[in-house]
Amino acid sequence: MSTLLSLLDALDDRPQARDLRLRTYEGLGDTVVDVGCGGGRAVGELAARGVRAIGLDLDPAMIEIAAQRWPAAEFHVADATALPLDDGSVTGYRADKVLHALSEPERAIAEARRVLARSGRAVLTGQDWDTFVIDSDDPELVRALVHARADRMPSPRIARRYRNLLLDNGFTDVTVDVHTVVWTDAAVLPVLANIAEGDWLDEQAARARNDRLFVAVPIFLASGTRAD
C-alpha cells in the first residue's frame, strides 16, 4: 500500500471524516464525477446509493487499487484539468483533498463548470496545510515543520480560496463550512510521519502510548451551483 493511500485511509477512517464525507454526497444528483478519487471510497459509496459515480485520478496505481476495492464502480486515469467527459454530462462534481496538489487549481474548477449540467453542484473539500494543530513539547519546532511541509505542496493554502475559486468560475449560491478532524491516538502517526520524522515523531509516538496525543486538522467544505 502506498504512503499516500495510508494517509488517506488514516484520515477517512475517522468518524468525523466519515460524517463529513457523507455530507459531500448531498445534492450531487444521479451522475457524479469524483476527481482525484484516490482509493475510490467515495465512488464506491456513491455507487452503492444507486448513483452513476465516475472516479478519476492521475495516478494509475491509485486507479488500480480503487478498481480492486470497489469492482462495481467506474474508474479511469485522468487529469483534473482535462476531464474525459462531455460538456454538461454530470450533475455533480466532487474534489476531495486534491486541489492542493495542483499548480493551477483554477483550471480544475473551470473544468468542473464545463462538465456540469445546468444547476449542477460542485463540492470541494480539503485541508489548509498551514493549519495543522499539534500539541508538542516544542511548539516552535512544530510550527516550522508544518510550514516547511506546506511549502512542498504546489497549492498548500488553496482551501482558504475555495469560495473565491467557485465565484470566479461561474458558480452561485457558494457556501463554506469548516469541520475539524481530531486524533488522540496512534492512528494519526502516518499523517505526522508525512510532516517529519526523527525525535519529534518519537515524541508524538510516546504521547500516543501515554494517551497524551492531540492533533486537530480543520477540513474546509465548499459548494456551489453552476450558473446558467
mmCIF file of N, CA, C and O in Angstrom, residues 128-171:
data_model
loop_
_atom_site.group_PDB
_atom_site.id
_atom_site.type_symbol
_atom_site.label_atom_id
_atom_site.label_comp_id
_atom_site.label_asym_id
_atom_site.label_seq_id
_atom_site.Cartn_x
_atom_site.Cartn_y
_atom_site.Cartn_z
ATOM 1 N N ASP A 128 -6.245 23.078 4.831
ATOM 2 C CA ASP A 128 -5.249 24.130 4.633
ATOM 3 C C ASP A 128 -3.966 23.636 5.306
ATOM 4 O O ASP A 128 -3.943 23.401 6.507
ATOM 5 N N TRP A 129 -2.923 23.475 4.532
ATOM 6 C CA TRP A 129 -1.726 22.806 5.046
ATOM 7 C C TRP A 129 -0.947 23.637 6.065
ATOM 8 O O TRP A 129 0.000 23.150 6.686
ATOM 9 N N ASP A 130 -1.332 24.874 6.262
ATOM 10 C CA ASP A 130 -0.708 25.700 7.307
ATOM 11 C C ASP A 130 -1.421 25.582 8.651
ATOM 12 O O ASP A 130 -0.965 26.172 9.633
ATOM 13 N N THR A 131 -2.536 24.860 8.714
ATOM 14 C CA THR A 131 -3.363 24.914 9.916
ATOM 15 C C THR A 131 -3.499 23.564 10.615
ATOM 16 O O THR A 131 -4.558 23.252 11.156
ATOM 17 N N PHE A 132 -2.457 22.763 10.608
ATOM 18 C CA PHE A 132 -2.434 21.571 11.445
ATOM 19 C C PHE A 132 -2.198 22.004 12.898
ATOM 20 O O PHE A 132 -1.272 22.783 13.173
ATOM 21 N N VAL A 133 -2.997 21.493 13.805
ATOM 22 C CA VAL A 133 -2.868 21.816 15.227
ATOM 23 C C VAL A 133 -2.304 20.586 15.936
ATOM 24 O O VAL A 133 -2.964 19.541 15.994
ATOM 25 N N ILE A 134 -1.081 20.706 16.463
ATOM 26 C CA ILE A 134 -0.388 19.556 17.050
ATOM 27 C C ILE A 134 0.198 19.964 18.391
ATOM 28 O O ILE A 134 1.032 20.879 18.460
ATOM 29 N N ASP A 135 -0.216 19.292 19.456
ATOM 30 C CA ASP A 135 0.375 19.551 20.762
ATOM 31 C C ASP A 135 1.778 18.947 20.809
ATOM 32 O O ASP A 135 2.005 17.834 20.334
ATOM 33 N N SER A 136 2.724 19.701 21.366
ATOM 34 C CA SER A 136 4.113 19.241 21.393
ATOM 35 C C SER A 136 4.869 19.952 22.504
ATOM 36 O O SER A 136 4.487 21.053 22.933
ATOM 37 N N ASP A 137 5.965 19.338 22.932
ATOM 38 C CA ASP A 137 6.847 19.990 23.906
ATOM 39 C C ASP A 137 7.620 21.148 23.277
ATOM 40 O O ASP A 137 8.185 21.975 23.992
ATOM 41 N N ASP A 138 7.648 21.197 21.956
ATOM 42 C CA ASP A 138 8.402 22.241 21.239
ATOM 43 C C ASP A 138 7.503 22.857 20.176
ATOM 44 O O ASP A 138 7.585 22.523 18.990
ATOM 45 N N PRO A 139 6.611 23.767 20.551
ATOM 46 C CA PRO A 139 5.658 24.335 19.585
ATOM 47 C C PRO A 139 6.326 25.098 18.449
ATOM 48 O O PRO A 139 5.796 25.126 17.332
ATOM 49 N N GLU A 140 7.460 25.727 18.708
ATOM 50 C CA GLU A 140 8.146 26.455 17.631
ATOM 51 C C GLU A 140 8.636 25.485 16.561
ATOM 52 O O GLU A 140 8.565 25.777 15.356
ATOM 53 N N LEU A 141 9.137 24.332 16.979
ATOM 54 C CA LEU A 141 9.565 23.328 16.013
ATOM 55 C C LEU A 141 8.376 22.820 15.213
ATOM 56 O O LEU A 141 8.470 22.662 13.984
ATOM 57 N N VAL A 142 7.264 22.584 15.876
ATOM 58 C CA VAL A 142 6.063 22.127 15.165
ATOM 59 C C VAL A 142 5.648 23.137 14.105
ATOM 60 O O VAL A 142 5.347 22.777 12.959
ATOM 61 N N ARG A 143 5.652 24.411 14.485
ATOM 62 C CA ARG A 143 5.273 25.458 13.535
ATOM 63 C C ARG A 143 6.195 25.433 12.315
ATOM 64 O O ARG A 143 5.744 25.510 11.170
ATOM 65 N N ALA A 144 7.479 25.293 12.550
ATOM 66 C CA ALA A 144 8.440 25.268 11.447
ATOM 67 C C ALA A 144 8.245 24.037 10.573
ATOM 68 O O ALA A 144 8.309 24.120 9.339
ATOM 69 N N LEU A 145 8.015 22.881 11.198
ATOM 70 C CA LEU A 145 7.842 21.644 10.427
ATOM 71 C C LEU A 145 6.570 21.685 9.585
ATOM 72 O O LEU A 145 6.573 21.276 8.416
ATOM 73 N N VAL A 146 5.482 22.173 10.170
ATOM 74 C CA VAL A 146 4.214 22.245 9.435
ATOM 75 C C VAL A 146 4.339 23.181 8.241
ATOM 76 O O VAL A 146 3.907 22.864 7.127
ATOM 77 N N HIS A 147 4.950 24.340 8.454
ATOM 78 C CA HIS A 147 5.091 25.293 7.351
ATOM 79 C C HIS A 147 6.045 24.773 6.281
ATOM 80 O O HIS A 147 5.818 24.989 5.083
ATOM 81 N N ALA A 148 7.097 24.083 6.698
ATOM 82 C CA ALA A 148 8.024 23.516 5.719
ATOM 83 C C ALA A 148 7.328 22.453 4.875
ATOM 84 O O ALA A 148 7.551 22.369 3.659
ATOM 85 N N ARG A 149 6.493 21.640 5.519
ATOM 86 C CA ARG A 149 5.745 20.638 4.751
ATOM 87 C C ARG A 149 4.763 21.298 3.815
ATOM 88 O O ARG A 149 4.602 20.876 2.658
ATOM 89 N N ALA A 150 4.101 22.343 4.264
ATOM 90 C CA ALA A 150 3.160 23.061 3.403
ATOM 91 C C ALA A 150 3.860 23.620 2.176
ATOM 92 O O ALA A 150 3.331 23.557 1.055
ATOM 93 N N ASP A 151 5.049 24.143 2.356
ATOM 94 C CA ASP A 151 5.762 24.778 1.253
ATOM 95 C C ASP A 151 6.207 23.787 0.192
ATOM 96 O O ASP A 151 6.622 24.194 -0.905
ATOM 97 N N ARG A 152 6.122 22.482 0.473
ATOM 98 C CA ARG A 152 6.462 21.481 -0.534
ATOM 99 C C ARG A 152 5.269 21.144 -1.427
ATOM 100 O O ARG A 152 5.422 20.396 -2.392
ATOM 101 N N MET A 153 4.084 21.680 -1.092
ATOM 102 C CA MET A 153 2.889 21.427 -1.893
ATOM 103 C C MET A 153 2.748 22.508 -2.955
ATOM 104 O O MET A 153 3.085 23.675 -2.721
ATOM 105 N N PRO A 154 2.226 22.167 -4.145
ATOM 106 C CA PRO A 154 2.015 23.186 -5.175
ATOM 107 C C PRO A 154 1.064 24.301 -4.746
ATOM 108 O O PRO A 154 1.295 25.471 -5.043
ATOM 109 N N SER A 155 -0.021 23.945 -4.050
ATOM 110 C CA SER A 155 -1.021 24.950 -3.633
ATOM 111 C C SER A 155 -1.474 24.645 -2.208
ATOM 112 O O SER A 155 -2.624 24.258 -1.963
ATOM 113 N N PRO A 156 -0.598 24.843 -1.218
ATOM 114 C CA PRO A 156 -0.896 24.389 0.143
ATOM 115 C C PRO A 156 -2.045 25.116 0.826
ATOM 116 O O PRO A 156 -2.670 24.566 1.739
ATOM 117 N N ARG A 157 -2.325 26.348 0.418
ATOM 118 C CA ARG A 157 -3.365 27.135 1.085
ATOM 119 C C ARG A 157 -4.600 27.321 0.204
ATOM 120 O O ARG A 157 -5.379 28.246 0.402
ATOM 121 N N ILE A 158 -4.809 26.402 -0.732
ATOM 122 C CA ILE A 158 -5.920 26.559 -1.678
ATOM 123 C C ILE A 158 -7.278 26.446 -0.984
ATOM 124 O O ILE A 158 -8.261 27.050 -1.434
ATOM 125 N N ALA A 159 -7.365 25.710 0.131
ATOM 126 C CA ALA A 159 -8.666 25.527 0.783
ATOM 127 C C ALA A 159 -9.273 26.851 1.227
ATOM 128 O O ALA A 159 -10.492 27.023 1.187
ATOM 129 N N ARG A 160 -8.439 27.792 1.645
ATOM 130 C CA ARG A 160 -8.970 29.094 2.053
ATOM 131 C C ARG A 160 -9.426 29.917 0.856
ATOM 132 O O ARG A 160 -10.058 30.972 1.024
ATOM 133 N N ARG A 161 -9.128 29.437 -0.345
ATOM 134 C CA ARG A 161 -9.548 30.128 -1.581
ATOM 135 C C ARG A 161 -10.720 29.444 -2.263
ATOM 136 O O ARG A 161 -11.146 29.884 -3.337
ATOM 137 N N TYR A 162 -11.243 28.367 -1.689
ATOM 138 C CA TYR A 162 -12.329 27.634 -2.347
ATOM 139 C C TYR A 162 -13.486 28.548 -2.749
ATOM 140 O O TYR A 162 -13.995 28.481 -3.876
ATOM 141 N N ARG A 163 -13.906 29.399 -1.833
ATOM 142 C CA ARG A 163 -15.067 30.255 -2.126
ATOM 143 C C ARG A 163 -14.791 31.131 -3.333
ATOM 144 O O ARG A 163 -15.628 31.222 -4.257
ATOM 145 N N ASN A 164 -13.653 31.790 -3.345
ATOM 146 C CA ASN A 164 -13.351 32.685 -4.456
ATOM 147 C C ASN A 164 -13.136 31.927 -5.759
ATOM 148 O O ASN A 164 -13.491 32.418 -6.838
ATOM 149 N N LEU A 165 -12.562 30.735 -5.680
ATOM 150 C CA LEU A 165 -12.396 29.922 -6.881
ATOM 151 C C LEU A 165 -13.743 29.629 -7.528
ATOM 152 O O LEU A 165 -13.899 29.732 -8.752
ATOM 153 N N LEU A 166 -14.712 29.242 -6.710
ATOM 154 C CA LEU A 166 -16.028 28.940 -7.251
ATOM 155 C C LEU A 166 -16.710 30.193 -7.805
ATOM 156 O O LEU A 166 -17.259 30.183 -8.917
ATOM 157 N N LEU A 167 -16.648 31.269 -7.050
ATOM 158 C CA LEU A 167 -17.273 32.507 -7.525
ATOM 159 C C LEU A 167 -16.646 33.007 -8.819
ATOM 160 O O LEU A 167 -17.347 33.477 -9.732
ATOM 161 N N ASP A 168 -15.327 32.895 -8.917
ATOM 162 C CA ASP A 168 -14.620 33.410 -10.097
ATOM 163 C C ASP A 168 -14.801 32.539 -11.328
ATOM 164 O O ASP A 168 -14.413 32.941 -12.438
ATOM 165 N N ASN A 169 -15.367 31.351 -11.146
ATOM 166 C CA ASN A 169 -15.523 30.433 -12.278
ATOM 167 C C ASN A 169 -16.975 30.097 -12.578
ATOM 168 O O ASN A 169 -17.282 29.022 -13.092
ATOM 169 N N GLY A 170 -17.866 31.020 -12.256
ATOM 170 C CA GLY A 170 -19.242 30.878 -12.702
ATOM 171 C C GLY A 170 -20.135 30.034 -11.819
ATOM 172 O O GLY A 170 -21.076 29.404 -12.322
ATOM 173 N N PHE A 171 -19.889 30.027 -10.505
ATOM 174 C CA PHE A 171 -20.760 29.303 -9.583
ATOM 175 C C PHE A 171 -21.493 30.296 -8.688
ATOM 176 O O PHE A 171 -20.960 31.353 -8.340
#
